[in-house]
XYZ file of C-alpha atoms in Angstrom:
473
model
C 122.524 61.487 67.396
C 121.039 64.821 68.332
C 123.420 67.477 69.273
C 120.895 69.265 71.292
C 119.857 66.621 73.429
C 120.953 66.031 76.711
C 120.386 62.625 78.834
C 118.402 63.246 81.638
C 121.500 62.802 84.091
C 123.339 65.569 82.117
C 120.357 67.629 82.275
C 120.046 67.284 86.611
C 124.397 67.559 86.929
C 123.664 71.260 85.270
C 120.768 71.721 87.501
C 122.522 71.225 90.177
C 125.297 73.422 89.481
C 123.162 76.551 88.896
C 120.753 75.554 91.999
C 124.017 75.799 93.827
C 124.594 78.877 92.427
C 121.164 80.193 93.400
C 121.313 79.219 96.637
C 124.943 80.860 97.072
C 123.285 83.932 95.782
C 121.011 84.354 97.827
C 122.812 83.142 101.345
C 125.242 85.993 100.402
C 122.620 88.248 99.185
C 122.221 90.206 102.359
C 126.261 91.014 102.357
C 126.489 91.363 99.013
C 127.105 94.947 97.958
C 123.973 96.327 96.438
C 125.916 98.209 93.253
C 128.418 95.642 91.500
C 132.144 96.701 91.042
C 132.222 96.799 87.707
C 132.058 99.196 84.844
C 130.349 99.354 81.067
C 133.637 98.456 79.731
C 134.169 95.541 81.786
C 130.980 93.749 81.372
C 131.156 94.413 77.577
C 134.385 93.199 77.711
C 132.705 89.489 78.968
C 131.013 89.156 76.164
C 133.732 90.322 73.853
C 134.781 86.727 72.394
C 131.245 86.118 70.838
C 129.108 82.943 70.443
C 131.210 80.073 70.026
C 131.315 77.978 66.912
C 131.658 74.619 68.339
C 129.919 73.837 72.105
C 132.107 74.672 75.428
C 129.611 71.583 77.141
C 130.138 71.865 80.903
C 132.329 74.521 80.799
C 129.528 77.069 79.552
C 128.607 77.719 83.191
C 132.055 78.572 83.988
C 131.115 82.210 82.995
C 128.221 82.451 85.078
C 130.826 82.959 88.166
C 132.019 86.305 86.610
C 128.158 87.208 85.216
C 126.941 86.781 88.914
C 129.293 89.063 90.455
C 128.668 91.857 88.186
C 125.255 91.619 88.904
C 123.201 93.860 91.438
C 122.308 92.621 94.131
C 118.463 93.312 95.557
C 118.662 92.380 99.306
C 116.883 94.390 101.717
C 117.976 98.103 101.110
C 117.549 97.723 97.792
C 114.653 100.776 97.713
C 115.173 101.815 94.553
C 112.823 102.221 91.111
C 109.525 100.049 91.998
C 110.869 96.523 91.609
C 109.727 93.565 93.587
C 112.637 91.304 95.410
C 111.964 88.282 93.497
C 110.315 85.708 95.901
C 112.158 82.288 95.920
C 109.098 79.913 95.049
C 108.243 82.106 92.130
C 111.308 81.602 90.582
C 111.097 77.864 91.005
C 107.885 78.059 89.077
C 109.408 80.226 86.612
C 112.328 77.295 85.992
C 109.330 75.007 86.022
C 108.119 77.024 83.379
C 110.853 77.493 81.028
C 111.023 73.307 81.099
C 107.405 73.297 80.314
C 107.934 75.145 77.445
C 104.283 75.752 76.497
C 102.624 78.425 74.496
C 100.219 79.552 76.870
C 97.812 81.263 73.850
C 94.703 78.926 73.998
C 93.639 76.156 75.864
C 93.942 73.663 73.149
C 97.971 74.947 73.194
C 98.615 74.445 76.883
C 95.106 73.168 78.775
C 95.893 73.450 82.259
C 98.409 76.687 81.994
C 95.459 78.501 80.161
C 93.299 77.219 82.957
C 95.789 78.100 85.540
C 96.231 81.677 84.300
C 92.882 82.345 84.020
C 92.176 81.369 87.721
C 95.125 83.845 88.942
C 93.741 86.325 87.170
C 90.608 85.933 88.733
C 91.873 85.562 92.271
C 93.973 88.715 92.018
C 91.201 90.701 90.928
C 88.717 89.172 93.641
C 91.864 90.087 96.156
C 91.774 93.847 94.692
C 88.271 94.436 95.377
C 87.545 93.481 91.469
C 85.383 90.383 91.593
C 84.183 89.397 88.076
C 86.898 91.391 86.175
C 88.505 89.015 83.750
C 92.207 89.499 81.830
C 95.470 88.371 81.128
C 98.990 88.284 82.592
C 101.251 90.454 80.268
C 105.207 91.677 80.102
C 104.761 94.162 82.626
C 102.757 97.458 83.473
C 103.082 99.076 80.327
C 101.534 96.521 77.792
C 99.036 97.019 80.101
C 98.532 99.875 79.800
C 99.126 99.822 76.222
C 96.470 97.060 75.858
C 93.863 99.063 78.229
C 94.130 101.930 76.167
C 94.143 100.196 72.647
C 90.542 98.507 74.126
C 89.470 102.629 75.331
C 90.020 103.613 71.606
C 88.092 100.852 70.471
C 85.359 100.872 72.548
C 85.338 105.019 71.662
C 86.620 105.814 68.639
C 87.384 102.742 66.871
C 90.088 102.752 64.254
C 87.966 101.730 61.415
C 86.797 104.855 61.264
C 87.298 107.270 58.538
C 90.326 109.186 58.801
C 92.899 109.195 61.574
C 92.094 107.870 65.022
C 91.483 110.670 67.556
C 90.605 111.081 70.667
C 92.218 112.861 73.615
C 93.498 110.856 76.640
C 93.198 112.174 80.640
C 95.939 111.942 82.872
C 97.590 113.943 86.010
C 100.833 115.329 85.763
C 102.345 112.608 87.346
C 101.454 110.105 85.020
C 103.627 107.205 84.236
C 105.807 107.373 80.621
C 103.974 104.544 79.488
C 101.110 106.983 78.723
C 102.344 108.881 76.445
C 104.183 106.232 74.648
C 100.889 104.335 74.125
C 99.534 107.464 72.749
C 101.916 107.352 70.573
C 102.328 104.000 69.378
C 98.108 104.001 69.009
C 98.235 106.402 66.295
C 96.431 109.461 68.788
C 99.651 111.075 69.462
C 101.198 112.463 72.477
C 99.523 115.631 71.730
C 95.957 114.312 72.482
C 97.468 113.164 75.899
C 95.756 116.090 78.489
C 97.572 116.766 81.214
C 95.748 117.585 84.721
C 97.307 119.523 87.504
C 97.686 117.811 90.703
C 96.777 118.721 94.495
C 99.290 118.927 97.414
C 99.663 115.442 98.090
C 100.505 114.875 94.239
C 96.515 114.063 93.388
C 95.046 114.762 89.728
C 92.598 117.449 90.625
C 88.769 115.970 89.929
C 87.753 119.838 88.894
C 90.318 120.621 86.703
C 89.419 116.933 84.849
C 85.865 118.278 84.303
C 86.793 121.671 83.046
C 89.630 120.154 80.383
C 86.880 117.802 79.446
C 84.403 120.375 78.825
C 86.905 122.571 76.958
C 87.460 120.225 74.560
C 83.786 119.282 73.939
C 83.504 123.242 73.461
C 86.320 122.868 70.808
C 84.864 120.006 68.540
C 87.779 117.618 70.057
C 86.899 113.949 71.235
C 87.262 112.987 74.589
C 88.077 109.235 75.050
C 89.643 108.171 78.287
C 90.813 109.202 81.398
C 93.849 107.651 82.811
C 94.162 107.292 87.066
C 96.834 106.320 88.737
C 97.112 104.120 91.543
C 100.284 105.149 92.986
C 102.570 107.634 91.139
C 105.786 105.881 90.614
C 107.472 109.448 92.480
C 105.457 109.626 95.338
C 102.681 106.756 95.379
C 99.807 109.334 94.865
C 96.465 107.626 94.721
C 94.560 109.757 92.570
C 90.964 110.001 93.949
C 89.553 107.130 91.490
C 85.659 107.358 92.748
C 85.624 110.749 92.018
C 87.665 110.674 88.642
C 85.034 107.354 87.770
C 82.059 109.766 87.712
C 83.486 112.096 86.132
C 84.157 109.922 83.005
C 80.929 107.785 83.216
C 79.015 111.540 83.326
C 80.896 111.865 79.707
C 81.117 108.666 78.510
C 84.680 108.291 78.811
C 86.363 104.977 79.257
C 88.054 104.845 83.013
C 91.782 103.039 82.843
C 93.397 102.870 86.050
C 97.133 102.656 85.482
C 98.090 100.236 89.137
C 101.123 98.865 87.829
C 102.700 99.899 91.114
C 100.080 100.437 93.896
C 96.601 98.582 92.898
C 98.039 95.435 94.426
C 98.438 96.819 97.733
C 94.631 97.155 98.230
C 95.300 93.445 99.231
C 95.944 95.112 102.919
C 94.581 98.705 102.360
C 91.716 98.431 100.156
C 90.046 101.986 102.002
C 92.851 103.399 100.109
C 91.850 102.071 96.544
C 88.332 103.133 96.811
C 85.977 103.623 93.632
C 89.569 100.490 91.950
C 86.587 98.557 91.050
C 84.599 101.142 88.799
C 87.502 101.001 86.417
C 86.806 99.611 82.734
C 90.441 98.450 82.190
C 93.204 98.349 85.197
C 97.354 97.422 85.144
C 99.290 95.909 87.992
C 102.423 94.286 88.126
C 102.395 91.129 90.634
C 106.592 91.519 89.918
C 106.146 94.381 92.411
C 103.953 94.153 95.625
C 103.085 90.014 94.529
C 107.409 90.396 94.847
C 107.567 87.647 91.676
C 111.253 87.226 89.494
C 110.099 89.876 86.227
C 108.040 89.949 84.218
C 104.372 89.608 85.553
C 102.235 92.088 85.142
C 98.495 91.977 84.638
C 95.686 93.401 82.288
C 92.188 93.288 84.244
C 89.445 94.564 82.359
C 85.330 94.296 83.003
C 84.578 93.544 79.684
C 85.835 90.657 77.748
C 84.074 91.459 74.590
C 85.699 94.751 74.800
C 88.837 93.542 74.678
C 88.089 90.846 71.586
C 86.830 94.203 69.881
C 90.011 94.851 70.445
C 92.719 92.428 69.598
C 90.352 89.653 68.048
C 91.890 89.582 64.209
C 92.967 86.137 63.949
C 93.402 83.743 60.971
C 91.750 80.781 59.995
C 95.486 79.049 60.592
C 94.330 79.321 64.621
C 90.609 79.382 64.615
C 89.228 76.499 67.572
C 86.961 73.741 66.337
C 85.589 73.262 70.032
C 82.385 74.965 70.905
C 82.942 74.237 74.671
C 83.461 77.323 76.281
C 86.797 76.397 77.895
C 88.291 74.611 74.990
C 87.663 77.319 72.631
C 89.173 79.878 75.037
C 92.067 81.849 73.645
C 94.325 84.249 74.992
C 95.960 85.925 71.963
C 91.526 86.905 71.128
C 91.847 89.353 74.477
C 95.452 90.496 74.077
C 98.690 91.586 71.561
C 100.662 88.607 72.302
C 100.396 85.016 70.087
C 103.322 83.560 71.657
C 102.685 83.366 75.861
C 104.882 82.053 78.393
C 103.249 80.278 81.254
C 103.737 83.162 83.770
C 100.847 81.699 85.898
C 103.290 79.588 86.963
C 104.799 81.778 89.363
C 102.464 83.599 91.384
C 100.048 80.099 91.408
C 102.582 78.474 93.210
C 103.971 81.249 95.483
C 100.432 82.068 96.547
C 99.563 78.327 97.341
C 102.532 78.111 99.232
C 102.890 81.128 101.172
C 98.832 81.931 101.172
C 97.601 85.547 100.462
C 97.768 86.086 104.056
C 101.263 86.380 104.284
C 101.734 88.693 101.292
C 99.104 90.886 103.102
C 101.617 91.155 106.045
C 104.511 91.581 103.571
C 102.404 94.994 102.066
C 101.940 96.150 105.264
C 105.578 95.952 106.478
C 106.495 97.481 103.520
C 103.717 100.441 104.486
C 104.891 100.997 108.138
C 108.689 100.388 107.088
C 108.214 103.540 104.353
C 106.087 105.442 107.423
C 109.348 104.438 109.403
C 111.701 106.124 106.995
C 109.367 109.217 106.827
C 109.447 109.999 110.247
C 113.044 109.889 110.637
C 113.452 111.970 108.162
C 111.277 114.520 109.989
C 113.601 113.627 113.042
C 116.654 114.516 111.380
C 117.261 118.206 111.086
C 119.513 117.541 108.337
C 116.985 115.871 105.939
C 113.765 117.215 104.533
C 110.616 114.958 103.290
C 109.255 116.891 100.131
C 106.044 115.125 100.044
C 103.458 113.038 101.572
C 103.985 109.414 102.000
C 100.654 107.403 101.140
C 101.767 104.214 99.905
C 105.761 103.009 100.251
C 107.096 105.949 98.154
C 109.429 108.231 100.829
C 111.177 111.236 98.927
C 113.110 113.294 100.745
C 116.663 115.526 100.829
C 119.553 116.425 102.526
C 119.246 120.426 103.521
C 121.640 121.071 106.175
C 123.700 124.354 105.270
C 122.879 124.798 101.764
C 121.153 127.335 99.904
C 118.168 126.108 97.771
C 120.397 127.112 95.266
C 122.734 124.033 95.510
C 120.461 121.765 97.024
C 119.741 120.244 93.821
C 123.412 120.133 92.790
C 124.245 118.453 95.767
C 121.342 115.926 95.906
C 122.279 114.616 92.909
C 126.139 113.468 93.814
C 124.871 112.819 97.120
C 122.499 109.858 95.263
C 125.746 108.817 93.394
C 127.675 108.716 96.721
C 125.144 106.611 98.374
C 124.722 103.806 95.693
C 128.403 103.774 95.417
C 128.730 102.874 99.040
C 126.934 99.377 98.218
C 124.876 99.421 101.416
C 121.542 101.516 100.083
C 120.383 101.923 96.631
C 118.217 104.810 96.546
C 116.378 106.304 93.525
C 115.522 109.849 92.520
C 112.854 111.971 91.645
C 112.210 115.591 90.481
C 108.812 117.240 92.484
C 108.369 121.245 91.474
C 112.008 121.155 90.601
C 113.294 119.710 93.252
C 115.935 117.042 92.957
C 115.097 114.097 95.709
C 115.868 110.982 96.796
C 113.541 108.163 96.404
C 112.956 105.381 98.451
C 110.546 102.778 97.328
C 109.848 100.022 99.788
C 108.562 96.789 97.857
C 110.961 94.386 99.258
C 109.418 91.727 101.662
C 113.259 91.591 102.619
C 113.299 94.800 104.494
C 113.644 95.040 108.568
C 113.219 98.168 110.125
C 117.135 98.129 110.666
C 117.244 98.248 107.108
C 115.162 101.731 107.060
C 117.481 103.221 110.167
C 120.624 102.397 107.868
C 118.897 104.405 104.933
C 119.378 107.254 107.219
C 122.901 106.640 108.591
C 124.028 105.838 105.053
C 122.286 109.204 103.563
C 124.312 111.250 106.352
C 127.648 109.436 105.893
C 127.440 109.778 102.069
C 126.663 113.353 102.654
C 129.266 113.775 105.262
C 131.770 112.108 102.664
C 131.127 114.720 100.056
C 131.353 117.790 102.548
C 134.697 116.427 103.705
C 135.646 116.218 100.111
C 135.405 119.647 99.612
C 131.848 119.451 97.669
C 130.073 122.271 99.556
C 131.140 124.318 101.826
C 129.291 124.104 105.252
């Protein structure tokens, strides 16, 4: 008998039992404190006892009870870090997937999930204002980035060079940390990463990109790529991408756009994501404003053979016999990873059920829900919004009666205060030195009662520590 086989009714009495779990989860969800009550001690402590020698058989999912509950909970003021609220359907195609169990790395591996994949891939770039770009669905926004970069120094200053691989990179100020860490793990170092001062709505500065460029030329160094970003993770700043695309076509410099949080709204605002289509290499992350479970992010690139210049060192153990053009098709050729799950699965069948149309609409709440929340922050003398609001990115502060000397201080246990409440989870963010608090709407949960309790919850947090004896008003 095989002791890892289970009958198919054993297999659909556990399904059952964590689909009712699912759906308990999520018709509490809404009242469901956002933060858990729980502590690093006591969820190590449910793990304490190990992996068990012999098999617990039903009783494994006992401990899911206690798992759930310590869990946070992402209903509709959950505004913080840039993470999408997990549609429902998506995650049914993501349990579809897991069952599947295929290795989505070539067609001959998993036919119709390669086939799949590659058609989302092309409908999300046609949706983007893309048409033609080709890719791959990856972990998430920074092996995307990673991978776009890794195809920049190849296309520029290939590592089978002599000597080291150099090259210096572009980016704004407000670049995401996935930059530099590619930098890093490419062999160019986070030295060669050149960073460009922004405007006043958080912009990288198209003159400043042309003088750093030039410097270096003047200086023997090797300009390879400029990096834009689509919407800063602290504010949203769209940096001005047609501009920043001449600029590096006048020098020969690969264009990546770094999207992982923003290029996907230019499904309902593409006049905001003008000159997204001149990139050579471009990250999103559909487990943001596509709202799918993690991870599903997204590589688009123009070139396809500049990505097999790329990543295409494969053995003779995986070559294709087929000289059809489909069956021959293989991911791991165009990326870093061998072993693929079938993440198509997800946003293929949330799309066909809910259409694009209605994700539109879900982008755009999101967009007038964050202009909500700016403008009653203006409303409030109490509160202050520290920057411009161009995507779903709100940053603001509480002000009332303190000196700009402790407004930081404050901020900060104010943002502790709030997320310990359970009824907002905020993040933060630090613009010129000043400590905020971040609200990042890409939740197609979110009402606009949800955005007037941000408010009332900021106040009564702040209210709480004032009372406390914090500051003294």
């Amino acid at each position: 008998m095989n002791p890892l086989e289970l009958s198919p009714a054993d297999f659909r009495r556990l399904a059952d039992r964590l689909s009712t779990l699912a759906e308990q989860w999520l018709t509490e969800l809404d009242a469901r404190a956002i933060a858990p009550a729980t502590t690093g001690a006591a969820s190590e402590a449910l793990f304490a006892e190990g992996l068990p020698e012999e098999g617990l058989k039903d009783a494994a999912l006992d401990a899911l009870g206690p798992v759930i509950a310590g869990t946070r909970a992402g209903n509709a003021r959950f505004l913080g870090y840039v993470l999408g609220s997990g549609e429902p359907v998506g995650a049914l195609g993501d349990y579809l997937a897991g069952v599947l169990n295929q290795n989505v790395t070539a067609w001959r591996s998993a036919p119709t999930l390669v086939s799949m994949e590659r058609a989302v891939v092309r409908g999300l770039a046609a949706a983007v204002g893309c048409p033609g770009f080709t890719g791959s669905l990856t972990g998430g926004g920074s092996s995307a980035n990673l991978m776009g970069l890794t195809m920049a120094r190849e296309a520029k200053a290939p590592a089978n060079e002599e000597g080291s691989p150099t090259g210096v990179v572009y980016a704004s100020t407000e670049v995401h940390m996935s930059i530099p860490k590619a930098l890093a793990l490419l062999g160019l170092g986070r030295r060669n990463l050149r960073l460009i001062s922004t405007d006043e709505e958080w912009r990288m500065r198209p003159e400043l990109l042309e003088r750093a460029i030039t410097e270096d030329l003047s200086a023997g160094r090797r300009p390879l790529a400029v990096v834009a970003t689509a919407g800063s993770v602290n504010t949203g700043a769209v940096d001005p991408l047609k501009d920043v695309a001449a600029i590096a076509r006048r020098h020969g410099l690969w264009m990546h756009v770094d999207g992982a949080y923003g290029a996907l709204a230019a499904l309902a605002v593409p006049e905001r994501f003008e000159g997204l289509a001149l990139a050579d290499s471009l990250s999103m992350d559909a487990h943001k404003w596509l709202y799918q479970p993690v991870d599903c992010g997204v590589l688009l690139f123009r070139d396809a053979a500049a990505a097999r210049r790329a990543f295409s060192f494969s053995g003779d153990y995986v070559r294709s016999m087929s000289t059809d053009a489909v069956e021959s098709f293989a991911f791991f050729e165009e990326s870093l990873e061998l072993s693929r799950r079938a993440r198509a699965l997800k946003p293929w069948l949330s799309v066909r059920y809910h259409g694009l149309r209605a994700f539109r609409e879900a982008i755009r709440k999101d967009l007038e829900n964050a202009r909500r929340l700016a403008e009653l922050v203006r409303a409030e003398p109490r509160l202050e919004l520290l920057a411009p609001v161009p995507l779903s990115a709100v940053c603001f502060r509480y002000v009332a009666g303190l000196p700009e000397a402790e407004r930081n201080a404050f901020n900060t246990k104010l943002l502790a205060r709030l997320n310990a409440r359970g009824r907002v989870y905020l993040s933060n963010a630090t613009l010129s030195g000043n400590f905020v608090l971040r609200a990042c709407f890409v939740n197609h949960r979110t009402t606009p009662e949800d955005v007037q309790m941000v408010v009332a919850e900021v106040l009564a947090a702040a209210a709480e520590l004032t009372h406390a004896g914090t500051v003294s008003l």
